Amino acid sequence: MRRRQYLVLCGLVPLIIGCSPGGPDAPASDTIQPGVASAGAPGAGDPAYPNDGNGGYDALGYDVSITYDPPAQRLDGDTTVTAKATQDLNRFNLDLRGLDVASVEVDGQQAEFTRESDFELVITPAQTLATGRTFKTRVRYSGVPGTGEEGLGAGGWHPSPSGGAYVVGQPHSAAYWYPVNETPRDKATFRVTARVPEGWSVVSGGVEEQTATADGWTTSTWRDDTPVASYLTTVAIDRFTFERSTLPDGKPLVNAYAPGAEEQRSVAARTAEAVEFLASRFGPYPQTATGGIYTDDRIGYSLETQGRPTYANWADLETVVHELAHQWYGNSVSVRDWSDVCLNECVASYSQWLWAEAKEGADLDEQYHSTLDRTRESTRLWSAKLHEATAGAEFDGVYDKGILAMHALRRTIGDEPFAAALKEWPALHKDGNATWREFEAFIAEKAGRTDLAPFFDAWFRGTTLPDDEHLYPGSLRR
């Protein structure tokens, strides 16, 4: 995600934010005993957001079908969740925010359900689900989708200026329009079929399977078979203008422009170039498709929705580079907990400097020093923790202090091990989850260093300006 703010680091226009496979490893709400059925936990185990996600199962795939009427802003949904039980389940939860549920079926049998707290859909299947069993849960629901007020930016269903709608937000967005295990720990495949009145169109991530119009309605299906964290799924409905092409490897490149966003074509035209550049730094492009969803909305951030980022109307080329970098760091390799978000944002933010260095001849050491000169007295910047921040503060420093920290790390360990680590990490954890501490250990291994703990503590968990030893490593020392 890249927030809309003028970064003191670059002096440039607004910038953006954006476990191995197998599902969340959360504690159960009841004590799990072999052969004894119990309820899945109502949370996935993130210490900062203990109620996010659910335990007791591993989501494998979402098949989301919606009908949306833009004038009425009404959504009718029919979603099937395929999952595997990780314990003997007699009850489990899905996350769903604000919509009315008409019925729930588990493997074709009616299931009892209740609503608890703000977003828990609690389901009791007709029969116990044994450990290891793959099962399908079908939920029919409807209503006017909501937009939450999140500290990281309003997440959820956003009506667009032209009368359509689109979905963005982190850490929450998916549960505003379909039932989901809303935690990045439990990645799954995703397919959306959206039916809208003729004259409107639909775009999402992944590959477009089909689009057809009949009886006054247009139905489009988009599919992503690469596992995706739920906050990275999206659907956008508007009177889009499409540009379609392919990457050199044949993967589809689709850019969709909402009315009023057509001026973004010049920025979008460099998508393939940005993908090629980032692949030279991070390894082969890991998603099934690319492109962008260009809105005419002045929302305060753009988001790295998987394969096809969603852009606010202020998005520039730096924003495109940033969000596409997330396709490796954040999307292919996702955080385990939200306190690890520097693994997404610090690297994606530094990709902007890598681009400036390679494409514009920028002297990054000079840029680092000039940035320090402007920010040395900034309490806001230096007090922000890049790792293990408190809930709601995870993003406070990752877009400015995070870039400085990554450049200081590069100068501490040297160009060669730094470049090797950035390229090898996404391949090592492809389609999975990881932690920042694991990344630190990996960096130390690649550099052949056992003395990096003080550097990491000073830059990534410290709340003051680092000592000169860590502030001016290598060629940064004058």
mmCIF file of N, CA, C and O in Angstrom, residues 4 153-154 158 166 168 295-302 311-314:
data_model
loop_
_atom_site.group_PDB
_atom_site.id
_atom_site.type_symbol
_atom_site.label_atom_id
_atom_site.label_comp_id
_atom_site.label_asym_id
_atom_site.label_seq_id
_atom_site.Cartn_x
_atom_site.Cartn_y
_atom_site.Cartn_z
ATOM 1 N N ARG A 4 -1.146 8.461 0.413
ATOM 2 C CA ARG A 4 -1.026 9.755 -0.245
ATOM 3 C C ARG A 4 -0.432 10.742 0.748
ATOM 4 O O ARG A 4 -1.079 11.263 1.633
ATOM 5 N N GLY A 153 -6.461 3.261 6.858
ATOM 6 C CA GLY A 153 -7.195 3.686 5.681
ATOM 7 C C GLY A 153 -8.518 2.946 5.651
ATOM 8 O O GLY A 153 -8.598 1.778 6.029
ATOM 9 N N ALA A 154 -9.554 3.619 5.211
ATOM 10 C CA ALA A 154 -10.880 2.995 5.209
ATOM 11 C C ALA A 154 -10.871 1.761 4.320
ATOM 12 O O ALA A 154 -10.585 1.846 3.131
ATOM 13 N N HIS A 158 -16.073 0.547 -1.544
ATOM 14 C CA HIS A 158 -16.032 1.992 -1.757
ATOM 15 C C HIS A 158 -16.871 2.371 -2.972
ATOM 16 O O HIS A 158 -16.519 2.015 -4.100
ATOM 17 N N TYR A 166 -15.623 -0.202 -5.785
ATOM 18 C CA TYR A 166 -14.413 -1.026 -5.811
ATOM 19 C C TYR A 166 -14.072 -1.394 -4.374
ATOM 20 O O TYR A 166 -14.558 -0.788 -3.422
ATOM 21 N N VAL A 168 -11.012 -2.069 -1.568
ATOM 22 C CA VAL A 168 -9.626 -2.018 -1.106
ATOM 23 C C VAL A 168 -9.628 -1.877 0.402
ATOM 24 O O VAL A 168 -10.612 -1.452 0.999
ATOM 25 N N THR A 295 -8.817 4.150 -10.631
ATOM 26 C CA THR A 295 -10.037 4.821 -10.214
ATOM 27 C C THR A 295 -9.867 6.335 -10.380
ATOM 28 O O THR A 295 -8.750 6.839 -10.534
ATOM 29 N N ASP A 296 -10.968 7.050 -10.317
ATOM 30 C CA ASP A 296 -10.916 8.515 -10.287
ATOM 31 C C ASP A 296 -11.246 9.010 -8.884
ATOM 32 O O ASP A 296 -11.816 10.077 -8.701
ATOM 33 N N ASP A 297 -10.864 8.223 -7.900
ATOM 34 C CA ASP A 297 -11.175 8.531 -6.509
ATOM 35 C C ASP A 297 -9.933 9.070 -5.818
ATOM 36 O O ASP A 297 -8.812 8.599 -6.055
ATOM 37 N N ARG A 298 -10.127 10.025 -4.919
ATOM 38 C CA ARG A 298 -9.017 10.625 -4.183
ATOM 39 C C ARG A 298 -8.796 9.942 -2.844
ATOM 40 O O ARG A 298 -8.368 10.576 -1.856
ATOM 41 N N ILE A 299 -9.094 8.656 -2.765
ATOM 42 C CA ILE A 299 -8.812 7.906 -1.547
ATOM 43 C C ILE A 299 -7.337 8.077 -1.182
ATOM 44 O O ILE A 299 -6.491 8.285 -2.052
ATOM 45 N N GLY A 300 -7.022 8.001 0.108
ATOM 46 C CA GLY A 300 -5.687 8.346 0.579
ATOM 47 C C GLY A 300 -4.611 7.326 0.340
ATOM 48 O O GLY A 300 -3.473 7.524 0.786
ATOM 49 N N TYR A 301 -4.886 6.245 -0.333
ATOM 50 C CA TYR A 301 -3.856 5.241 -0.588
ATOM 51 C C TYR A 301 -4.229 4.440 -1.826
ATOM 52 O O TYR A 301 -5.379 4.429 -2.256
ATOM 53 N N SER A 302 -3.227 3.812 -2.420
ATOM 54 C CA SER A 302 -3.439 2.785 -3.427
ATOM 55 C C SER A 302 -3.053 1.453 -2.800
ATOM 56 O O SER A 302 -2.341 1.415 -1.797
ATOM 57 N N TYR A 311 -5.494 1.738 -7.995
ATOM 58 C CA TYR A 311 -4.828 3.024 -7.861
ATOM 59 C C TYR A 311 -5.809 4.163 -7.625
ATOM 60 O O TYR A 311 -6.836 4.263 -8.301
ATOM 61 N N ALA A 312 -5.458 5.046 -6.695
ATOM 62 C CA ALA A 312 -6.171 6.312 -6.527
ATOM 63 C C ALA A 312 -5.819 7.228 -7.694
ATOM 64 O O ALA A 312 -4.847 6.991 -8.424
ATOM 65 N N ASN A 313 -6.566 8.309 -7.846
ATOM 66 C CA ASN A 313 -6.365 9.146 -9.026
ATOM 67 C C ASN A 313 -5.092 9.986 -8.966
ATOM 68 O O ASN A 313 -4.723 10.618 -9.956
ATOM 69 N N TRP A 314 -4.398 9.994 -7.832
ATOM 70 C CA TRP A 314 -3.134 10.730 -7.732
ATOM 71 C C TRP A 314 -1.917 9.849 -8.004
ATOM 72 O O TRP A 314 -0.776 10.311 -7.958
#
